[in-house]
CSV table of C-alpha atoms in Angstrom, one decimal:
chain,number,residue,atom,x,y,z
A,1,UNK,CA,163.4,142.6,130.0
A,2,UNK,CA,163.6,139.0,131.2
A,3,UNK,CA,161.3,136.1,130.2
A,4,UNK,CA,159.8,133.7,132.7
A,5,UNK,CA,157.5,130.6,132.2
A,6,UNK,CA,155.7,129.3,135.2
A,7,UNK,CA,152.4,127.7,136.4
A,8,UNK,CA,150.1,129.3,138.9
A,9,UNK,CA,148.3,126.7,141.1
A,10,UNK,CA,145.5,128.2,143.2
A,11,UNK,CA,145.6,126.6,146.7
A,12,UNK,CA,142.0,127.3,147.8
A,13,UNK,CA,140.1,127.9,144.6
A,14,UNK,CA,139.9,131.0,142.5
A,15,UNK,CA,137.1,133.6,142.0
A,16,UNK,CA,137.3,135.8,139.0
A,17,UNK,CA,134.2,138.0,139.5
A,18,UNK,CA,131.7,138.2,136.7
A,19,UNK,CA,131.2,141.9,136.1
A,20,UNK,CA,127.9,141.8,134.2
A,21,UNK,CA,125.9,143.9,136.6
A,22,UNK,CA,126.2,141.6,139.6
A,23,UNK,CA,126.1,143.5,142.9
A,24,UNK,CA,127.1,141.2,145.7
A,25,UNK,CA,125.8,143.5,148.5
A,26,UNK,CA,122.3,143.7,146.8
A,27,UNK,CA,121.7,140.1,145.8
A,28,UNK,CA,123.8,138.5,148.5
A,29,UNK,CA,125.7,136.4,146.0
A,30,UNK,CA,128.9,136.9,144.0
A,31,UNK,CA,129.2,135.2,140.6
A,32,UNK,CA,132.4,134.0,139.2
A,33,UNK,CA,133.6,133.4,135.6
A,34,UNK,CA,134.3,129.7,134.9
A,35,UNK,CA,137.9,130.6,134.0
A,36,UNK,CA,139.9,133.7,134.7
A,37,UNK,CA,140.5,136.2,131.9
A,38,UNK,CA,144.1,136.9,130.7
A,39,UNK,CA,143.7,140.5,132.1
A,40,UNK,CA,143.0,139.1,135.6
A,41,UNK,CA,146.3,137.2,135.5
A,42,UNK,CA,148.3,140.1,134.1
A,43,UNK,CA,146.9,142.3,136.8
A,44,UNK,CA,148.1,139.8,139.4
A,45,UNK,CA,151.6,139.8,137.8
A,46,UNK,CA,151.8,143.6,137.7
A,47,UNK,CA,150.9,143.6,141.4
A,48,UNK,CA,153.5,141.0,142.2
A,49,UNK,CA,156.1,143.0,140.3
A,50,UNK,CA,155.4,146.1,142.2
A,51,UNK,CA,155.6,144.4,145.6
A,52,UNK,CA,158.9,142.8,144.7
A,53,UNK,CA,160.3,146.1,143.5
A,54,UNK,CA,159.4,147.8,146.7
A,55,UNK,CA,160.8,145.0,148.8
A,56,UNK,CA,164.1,144.8,146.9
A,57,UNK,CA,164.7,148.6,146.8
A,58,UNK,CA,163.1,149.6,150.1
A,59,UNK,CA,160.8,152.2,148.5
A,60,UNK,CA,157.1,152.9,148.3
A,61,UNK,CA,155.5,153.3,144.9
A,62,UNK,CA,152.7,155.7,144.4
A,63,UNK,CA,149.7,154.3,142.6
A,64,UNK,CA,150.5,156.4,139.5
A,65,UNK,CA,154.2,155.2,139.5
A,66,UNK,CA,153.0,151.6,140.0
A,67,UNK,CA,150.6,151.8,137.1
A,68,UNK,CA,153.1,153.4,134.8
A,69,UNK,CA,156.1,151.2,135.5
A,70,UNK,CA,154.2,147.9,135.8
A,71,UNK,CA,152.8,148.4,132.3
A,72,UNK,CA,156.1,146.8,131.1
A,73,UNK,CA,155.0,143.5,132.5
A,74,UNK,CA,153.8,141.6,129.4
A,75,UNK,CA,151.8,138.5,129.4
A,76,UNK,CA,153.0,136.6,126.3
A,77,UNK,CA,151.2,133.2,126.6
A,78,UNK,CA,148.3,132.1,128.7
A,79,UNK,CA,147.0,128.5,128.6
A,80,UNK,CA,145.1,126.0,130.8
A,81,UNK,CA,146.9,123.0,132.3
A,82,UNK,CA,145.7,119.8,134.0
A,83,UNK,CA,147.6,116.9,135.4
A,84,UNK,CA,147.0,114.1,137.9
A,85,UNK,CA,147.8,115.2,141.4
A,86,UNK,CA,151.3,114.1,142.3
A,87,UNK,CA,152.8,114.3,138.8
A,88,UNK,CA,156.2,116.1,139.0
A,89,UNK,CA,156.1,118.4,136.0
A,90,UNK,CA,153.7,119.8,133.3
A,91,UNK,CA,154.2,118.6,129.7
A,92,UNK,CA,152.5,119.4,126.4
A,93,UNK,CA,150.1,116.5,127.0
A,94,UNK,CA,148.7,118.4,130.0
A,95,UNK,CA,147.6,121.4,127.9
A,96,UNK,CA,143.9,122.1,127.8
A,97,UNK,CA,142.2,124.2,125.0
A,98,UNK,CA,138.9,126.0,124.8
A,99,UNK,CA,136.2,124.1,122.7
A,100,UNK,CA,136.2,125.4,119.1
A,101,UNK,CA,132.9,126.8,117.9
A,102,UNK,CA,132.9,124.5,114.9
A,103,UNK,CA,132.4,121.4,117.1
A,104,UNK,CA,129.0,120.3,118.2
A,105,UNK,CA,128.4,117.6,120.8
A,106,UNK,CA,125.3,115.7,119.9
A,107,UNK,CA,123.3,112.6,121.0
A,108,UNK,CA,122.8,110.5,117.9
A,109,UNK,CA,119.9,108.2,117.1
A,110,UNK,CA,121.8,105.3,118.7
A,111,UNK,CA,122.0,107.2,122.0
A,112,UNK,CA,125.8,107.8,121.7
A,113,UNK,CA,127.4,111.2,122.3
A,114,UNK,CA,129.4,112.3,119.3
A,115,UNK,CA,131.4,115.2,118.2
A,116,UNK,CA,130.2,116.6,114.9
A,117,UNK,CA,132.1,119.1,112.8
A,118,UNK,CA,130.4,122.2,111.3
A,119,UNK,CA,131.7,122.8,107.8
A,120,UNK,CA,131.1,126.1,106.1
A,121,UNK,CA,129.4,126.1,102.7
A,122,UNK,CA,128.2,128.9,100.4
A,123,UNK,CA,124.7,130.1,100.7
A,124,UNK,CA,122.3,129.8,103.6
A,125,UNK,CA,119.8,132.0,105.5
A,126,UNK,CA,120.5,135.7,106.0
A,127,UNK,CA,121.7,136.8,109.4
A,128,UNK,CA,119.6,138.7,111.8
A,129,UNK,CA,121.8,141.8,111.9
A,130,UNK,CA,121.2,145.1,110.1
A,131,UNK,CA,121.0,144.7,106.4
A,132,UNK,CA,123.8,147.0,105.4
A,133,UNK,CA,126.8,144.7,104.9
A,134,UNK,CA,126.6,142.5,101.8
A,135,UNK,CA,130.0,141.1,102.4
A,136,UNK,CA,128.9,139.7,105.8
A,137,UNK,CA,125.8,138.3,104.2
A,138,UNK,CA,127.9,136.5,101.6
A,139,UNK,CA,130.0,134.7,104.2
A,140,UNK,CA,129.6,130.9,104.1
A,141,UNK,CA,127.3,129.3,106.6
A,142,UNK,CA,128.1,126.2,108.7
A,143,UNK,CA,126.1,123.0,108.4
A,144,UNK,CA,126.6,119.5,109.7
A,145,UNK,CA,125.9,116.2,107.9
A,146,UNK,CA,124.9,114.2,111.0
A,147,UNK,CA,121.6,114.4,112.8
A,148,UNK,CA,121.4,114.5,116.5
A,149,UNK,CA,120.3,116.5,119.5
A,150,UNK,CA,122.8,119.1,120.5
A,151,UNK,CA,124.2,118.8,124.0
A,152,UNK,CA,125.9,121.2,126.4
A,153,UNK,CA,129.5,121.6,125.6
A,154,UNK,CA,132.3,121.2,128.1
A,155,UNK,CA,134.7,124.1,128.7
A,156,UNK,CA,138.0,122.5,127.6
A,157,UNK,CA,139.4,119.8,125.4
A,158,UNK,CA,142.6,117.9,126.2
A,159,UNK,CA,145.6,118.3,124.0
A,160,UNK,CA,145.1,115.1,122.0
A,161,UNK,CA,141.5,115.9,121.1
A,162,UNK,CA,142.3,119.4,120.0
A,163,UNK,CA,145.3,118.3,117.9
A,164,UNK,CA,143.2,115.7,116.2
A,165,UNK,CA,140.5,118.3,115.5
A,166,UNK,CA,142.9,120.8,114.1
A,167,UNK,CA,144.4,118.1,111.9
A,168,UNK,CA,141.0,117.5,110.3
A,169,UNK,CA,140.0,114.3,112.0
A,170,UNK,CA,136.5,113.1,111.2
A,171,UNK,CA,133.6,113.1,113.6
A,172,UNK,CA,134.3,111.1,116.7
A,173,UNK,CA,133.0,110.1,120.1
A,174,UNK,CA,132.6,113.0,122.5
A,175,UNK,CA,135.3,113.3,125.1
A,176,UNK,CA,134.4,113.5,128.8
A,177,UNK,CA,133.4,116.8,130.2
A,178,UNK,CA,136.5,118.8,131.1
A,179,UNK,CA,136.3,121.8,133.4
A,180,UNK,CA,137.3,122.6,136.9
A,181,UNK,CA,134.2,122.3,139.1
A,182,UNK,CA,132.6,125.3,140.9
A,183,UNK,CA,131.8,125.4,144.6
A,184,UNK,CA,129.9,128.0,146.7
A,185,UNK,CA,131.5,129.6,149.7
A,186,UNK,CA,129.4,131.2,152.4
A,187,UNK,CA,130.8,134.4,154.1
A,188,UNK,CA,129.6,136.2,157.2
A,189,UNK,CA,131.0,138.6,159.7
A,190,UNK,CA,130.5,138.6,163.5
A,191,UNK,CA,129.8,141.9,165.3
A,192,UNK,CA,132.3,142.1,168.1
A,193,UNK,CA,129.9,143.9,170.4
A,194,UNK,CA,126.8,141.6,170.0
A,195,UNK,CA,128.7,138.5,169.0
A,196,UNK,CA,126.0,137.9,166.4
A,197,UNK,CA,126.3,137.8,162.6
A,198,UNK,CA,125.9,141.0,160.7
A,199,UNK,CA,123.1,140.6,158.1
A,200,UNK,CA,124.6,143.0,155.7
A,201,UNK,CA,127.8,140.9,155.5
A,202,UNK,CA,126.1,137.5,154.9
A,203,UNK,CA,126.6,136.5,151.3
A,204,UNK,CA,127.8,133.6,149.1
A,205,UNK,CA,130.4,133.6,146.4
A,206,UNK,CA,131.1,131.2,143.6
A,207,UNK,CA,134.6,129.8,143.6
A,208,UNK,CA,136.2,127.6,140.9
A,209,UNK,CA,137.8,124.6,142.6
A,210,UNK,CA,141.1,123.6,141.0
A,211,UNK,CA,141.2,120.0,142.4
A,212,UNK,CA,138.8,117.5,141.0
A,213,UNK,CA,138.1,113.8,141.4
A,214,UNK,CA,139.3,112.2,138.1
A,215,UNK,CA,138.3,108.6,138.8
A,216,UNK,CA,137.2,106.2,141.5
A,217,UNK,CA,138.8,102.7,141.1
A,218,UNK,CA,138.0,100.1,143.8
A,219,UNK,CA,137.4,102.8,146.4
A,220,UNK,CA,140.7,104.6,145.5
A,221,UNK,CA,140.4,108.2,144.4
A,222,UNK,CA,142.5,109.7,141.7
A,223,UNK,CA,142.6,113.5,141.8
A,224,UNK,CA,143.6,116.0,139.1
A,225,UNK,CA,144.8,119.5,139.6
A,226,UNK,CA,144.3,122.5,137.2
A,227,UNK,CA,146.7,125.3,136.7
A,228,UNK,CA,147.3,128.5,134.7
A,229,UNK,CA,150.3,128.3,132.3
A,230,UNK,CA,152.0,131.6,132.0
A,231,UNK,CA,154.8,133.0,129.8
A,232,UNK,CA,155.6,136.6,130.6
A,233,UNK,CA,158.2,139.3,130.3
A,234,UNK,CA,159.4,141.1,133.4
A,235,UNK,CA,161.1,144.5,133.5
A,236,UNK,CA,164.8,144.3,134.3
A,237,UNK,CA,164.4,145.2,138.0
A,238,UNK,CA,162.9,141.8,138.7
A,239,UNK,CA,164.6,138.5,137.7
A,240,UNK,CA,163.2,135.0,137.3
A,241,UNK,CA,160.1,133.8,138.9
A,242,UNK,CA,157.9,135.7,141.4
A,243,UNK,CA,159.0,135.2,144.9
A,244,UNK,CA,156.6,133.3,147.1
A,245,UNK,CA,152.9,132.9,146.4
A,246,UNK,CA,150.9,135.1,144.2
A,247,UNK,CA,147.4,136.6,144.9
A,248,UNK,CA,145.1,136.1,141.9
A,249,UNK,CA,141.5,137.2,141.3
A,250,UNK,CA,138.9,138.2,143.9
A,251,UNK,CA,140.2,138.5,147.5
A,252,UNK,CA,143.7,137.7,146.1
A,253,UNK,CA,143.5,134.0,146.7
A,254,UNK,CA,147.0,132.5,147.0
A,255,UNK,CA,148.6,130.5,144.2
A,256,UNK,CA,151.8,128.5,144.2
A,257,UNK,CA,154.3,129.2,141.5
A,258,UNK,CA,156.0,126.3,139.6
A,259,UNK,CA,158.6,126.7,136.9
A,260,UNK,CA,157.7,125.6,133.4
A,261,UNK,CA,159.8,124.7,130.4
A,262,UNK,CA,159.4,127.1,127.5
A,263,UNK,CA,158.8,124.2,125.2
A,264,UNK,CA,155.4,123.8,126.8
A,265,UNK,CA,154.1,126.7,124.6
A,266,UNK,CA,155.4,125.4,121.2
A,267,UNK,CA,153.3,123.8,118.5
A,268,UNK,CA,152.7,120.0,118.7
A,269,UNK,CA,154.6,117.8,116.3
A,270,UNK,CA,152.8,116.6,113.2
A,271,UNK,CA,150.2,119.4,113.1
A,272,UNK,CA,151.7,121.7,110.6
A,273,UNK,CA,151.2,120.6,106.9
A,274,UNK,CA,150.2,122.3,103.7
A,275,UNK,CA,146.5,123.0,103.4
A,276,UNK,CA,144.3,124.7,100.9
A,277,UNK,CA,142.1,126.3,103.6
A,278,UNK,CA,143.0,127.6,107.0
A,279,UNK,CA,141.0,127.2,110.2
A,280,UNK,CA,141.9,129.6,113.0
A,281,UNK,CA,140.7,128.9,116.6
A,282,UNK,CA,141.0,131.5,119.2
A,283,UNK,CA,142.8,130.1,122.2
A,284,UNK,CA,142.3,133.4,124.2
A,285,UNK,CA,139.6,136.1,123.7
A,286,UNK,CA,140.4,138.6,120.9
A,287,UNK,CA,139.9,142.3,120.8
A,288,UNK,CA,139.0,143.7,117.3
A,289,UNK,CA,138.2,147.3,116.5
A,290,UNK,CA,135.0,146.3,114.7
A,291,UNK,CA,133.6,143.6,116.9
A,292,UNK,CA,133.6,140.1,115.3
A,293,UNK,CA,135.4,141.3,112.1
A,294,UNK,CA,139.2,140.9,112.4
A,295,UNK,CA,141.4,144.0,112.1
A,296,UNK,CA,143.1,144.7,108.7
A,297,UNK,CA,140.2,143.2,106.7
A,298,UNK,CA,138.2,145.3,104.3
A,299,UNK,CA,135.2,144.7,101.9
A,300,UNK,CA,136.2,144.1,98.3
A,301,UNK,CA,133.5,144.5,95.7
A,302,UNK,CA,132.7,141.6,93.5
A,303,UNK,CA,130.1,138.9,92.9
A,304,UNK,CA,129.8,138.1,95.7
A,305,UNK,CA,131.6,140.8,97.8
A,306,UNK,CA,134.2,139.5,100.2
A,307,UNK,CA,136.3,140.5,103.1
A,308,UNK,CA,140.0,140.5,102.1
A,309,UNK,CA,142.9,141.2,104.5
A,310,UNK,CA,146.0,139.9,106.1
A,311,UNK,CA,146.9,137.6,109.0
A,312,UNK,CA,149.9,137.7,111.3
A,313,UNK,CA,152.9,135.8,110.1
A,314,UNK,CA,151.4,135.4,106.5
A,315,UNK,CA,152.5,137.6,103.7
A,316,UNK,CA,149.9,136.8,101.1
A,317,UNK,CA,146.4,138.4,101.4
A,318,UNK,CA,143.6,136.1,102.4
A,319,UNK,CA,139.8,135.9,101.9
A,320,UNK,CA,137.6,135.4,105.0
A,321,UNK,CA,135.2,132.6,104.1
A,322,UNK,CA,133.3,132.0,107.3
A,323,UNK,CA,133.3,133.1,111.0
A,324,UNK,CA,131.7,131.1,113.8
A,325,UNK,CA,131.7,133.5,116.7
A,326,UNK,CA,129.7,133.0,120.0
A,327,UNK,CA,128.2,135.9,121.9
A,328,UNK,CA,130.7,138.6,122.7
A,329,UNK,CA,132.4,139.0,126.1
A,330,UNK,CA,131.6,142.3,127.9
A,331,UNK,CA,134.6,142.9,130.1
A,332,UNK,CA,134.8,145.6,132.8
A,333,UNK,CA,137.3,146.4,135.5
A,334,UNK,CA,138.2,148.7,138.3
A,335,UNK,CA,140.8,151.5,138.0
A,336,UNK,CA,142.7,151.2,141.2
A,337,UNK,CA,144.5,154.5,140.6
A,338,UNK,CA,141.5,156.7,139.8
A,339,UNK,CA,139.1,154.7,142.0
A,340,UNK,CA,136.5,154.4,139.2
A,341,UNK,CA,135.3,151.8,136.7
A,342,UNK,CA,137.3,151.3,133.6
A,343,UNK,CA,135.6,151.6,130.2
A,344,UNK,CA,133.9,148.3,129.2
A,345,UNK,CA,135.6,146.3,126.5
A,346,UNK,CA,133.9,143.9,124.0
A,347,UNK,CA,135.9,140.8,123.1
A,348,UNK,CA,135.4,137.9,120.7
A,349,UNK,CA,135.4,134.9,123.1
A,350,UNK,CA,137.9,132.1,123.1
A,351,UNK,CA,136.8,129.2,120.9
A,352,UNK,CA,135.6,131.4,118.0
A,353,UNK,CA,136.7,129.9,114.6
A,354,UNK,CA,137.5,131.8,111.4
A,355,UNK,CA,138.0,130.1,108.0
A,356,UNK,CA,140.3,131.5,105.2
A,357,UNK,CA,141.6,130.9,101.7
A,358,UNK,CA,144.5,132.7,100.1
A,359,UNK,CA,143.4,135.4,97.6
A,360,UNK,CA,145.7,133.9,94.9
A,361,UNK,CA,144.5,130.3,95.5
A,362,UNK,CA,147.8,129.0,96.9
A,363,UNK,CA,148.1,126.6,99.7
A,364,UNK,CA,149.0,127.6,103.3
A,365,UNK,CA,152.4,126.1,104.0
A,366,UNK,CA,153.5,124.0,107.0
A,367,UNK,CA,155.9,126.8,107.9
A,368,UNK,CA,153.1,129.3,108.0
A,369,UNK,CA,151.0,127.1,110.3
A,370,UNK,CA,154.0,126.8,112.6
A,371,UNK,CA,154.4,130.5,112.8
A,372,UNK,CA,150.7,131.0,113.5
A,373,UNK,CA,150.7,128.8,116.6
A,374,UNK,CA,149.8,131.0,119.5
A,375,UNK,CA,150.5,134.1,117.5
A,376,UNK,CA,148.7,137.3,118.6
A,377,UNK,CA,145.9,138.6,116.5
A,378,UNK,CA,144.1,141.9,117.0
A,379,UNK,CA,144.7,144.2,120.0
A,380,UNK,CA,145.9,143.5,123.5
A,381,UNK,CA,149.2,141.9,122.7
A,382,UNK,CA,150.5,142.7,126.2
A,383,UNK,CA,147.5,140.9,127.7
A,384,UNK,CA,147.9,137.6,125.7
A,385,UNK,CA,144.7,138.4,123.8
A,386,UNK,CA,143.9,137.0,120.4
A,387,UNK,CA,146.2,134.0,120.4
A,388,UNK,CA,145.3,131.5,117.7
A,389,UNK,CA,145.6,127.8,117.0
A,390,UNK,CA,145.9,127.0,113.3
A,391,UNK,CA,144.3,124.0,111.7
A,392,UNK,CA,143.7,122.5,108.3
A,393,UNK,CA,140.5,123.1,106.3
A,394,UNK,CA,139.4,121.6,103.0
A,395,UNK,CA,137.0,124.2,101.5
A,396,UNK,CA,134.4,122.8,99.0
A,397,UNK,CA,135.2,123.2,95.4
A,398,UNK,CA,132.2,124.8,93.8
A,399,UNK,CA,133.4,127.3,91.3
A,400,UNK,CA,133.4,130.2,93.8
A,401,UNK,CA,137.1,130.4,94.5
A,402,UNK,CA,139.1,133.4,95.4
């Protein structure tokens, strides 16, 4: 196996079809996810690997052989990148991260948009789920100290804002909305005999545009471009970067390939330090066997009952104190070999936040936080699922310790 780090820069937008029951031919419109899933990118890498192998060896792979052999293509890291158009290289300052679920953007009484932190505390109202899990009902509930009208959240935060949030910075002014803008493409087909459009082929499709106007200063436009940062492992038959452009997402839209430094994926300096509580933010969707509840956690009886388990890269058992989890992602795909839909998968979306304390009451060390940076949690390690961002958390002292 050989490792490669590179950025994918779509040249004419990207459409990752939303599979939630949208039938383009029936409604005349195709819907796109606002950001591609890791599985979409890994599928593109597997396709590129197969094409390069056939070109290098002068062979034709059967669909079954292609599926079996390309399974060794592993997506290790998957992050969003953004830079001003014309900048020569991507750096850590260009990293973009999904909004954590413990952040609320509000309009305060003075009319100022602010970021307010949700802090878990014991007690609170019961959940609306089935009343059969007392450990779930005993989880701490989030609350905020600042009043204000909640506003729509952006899709991403820049590196500096996320690092400050993970470091425990207090509430601050809300950053600008960060997300690549969508556009709508209209498609039609011309009948060669009548030279008129075919009604059945007229439809529109949402496309995410990867170039955006960043500022207008004295009539001068400054553009920014977005990219997919990828670290992957290639089987031995293919070395280095993919050759040429890659087709990604719906209709295999072409993306340029640009080499990245492996340091782009390491933890930022100054983030890791000892902390009594641990805050874990999902940088990519996670796949757990029991829905929102992380794998390797089990109910432990007590007053109150708790979920106790283990985290990757940490030896000591930990107690799950709170979980802020948005609605699940229902992910479906198409089996190109068997020509049939794949089984639907349910994921915890990126941005979900989990809070932990050690069972023995010790602090999490700076070394443990370093090891947790972009560590894989749950299933789907070959698809870069469940990668986490560690942050500090100061749980309230209330006599209900571990």
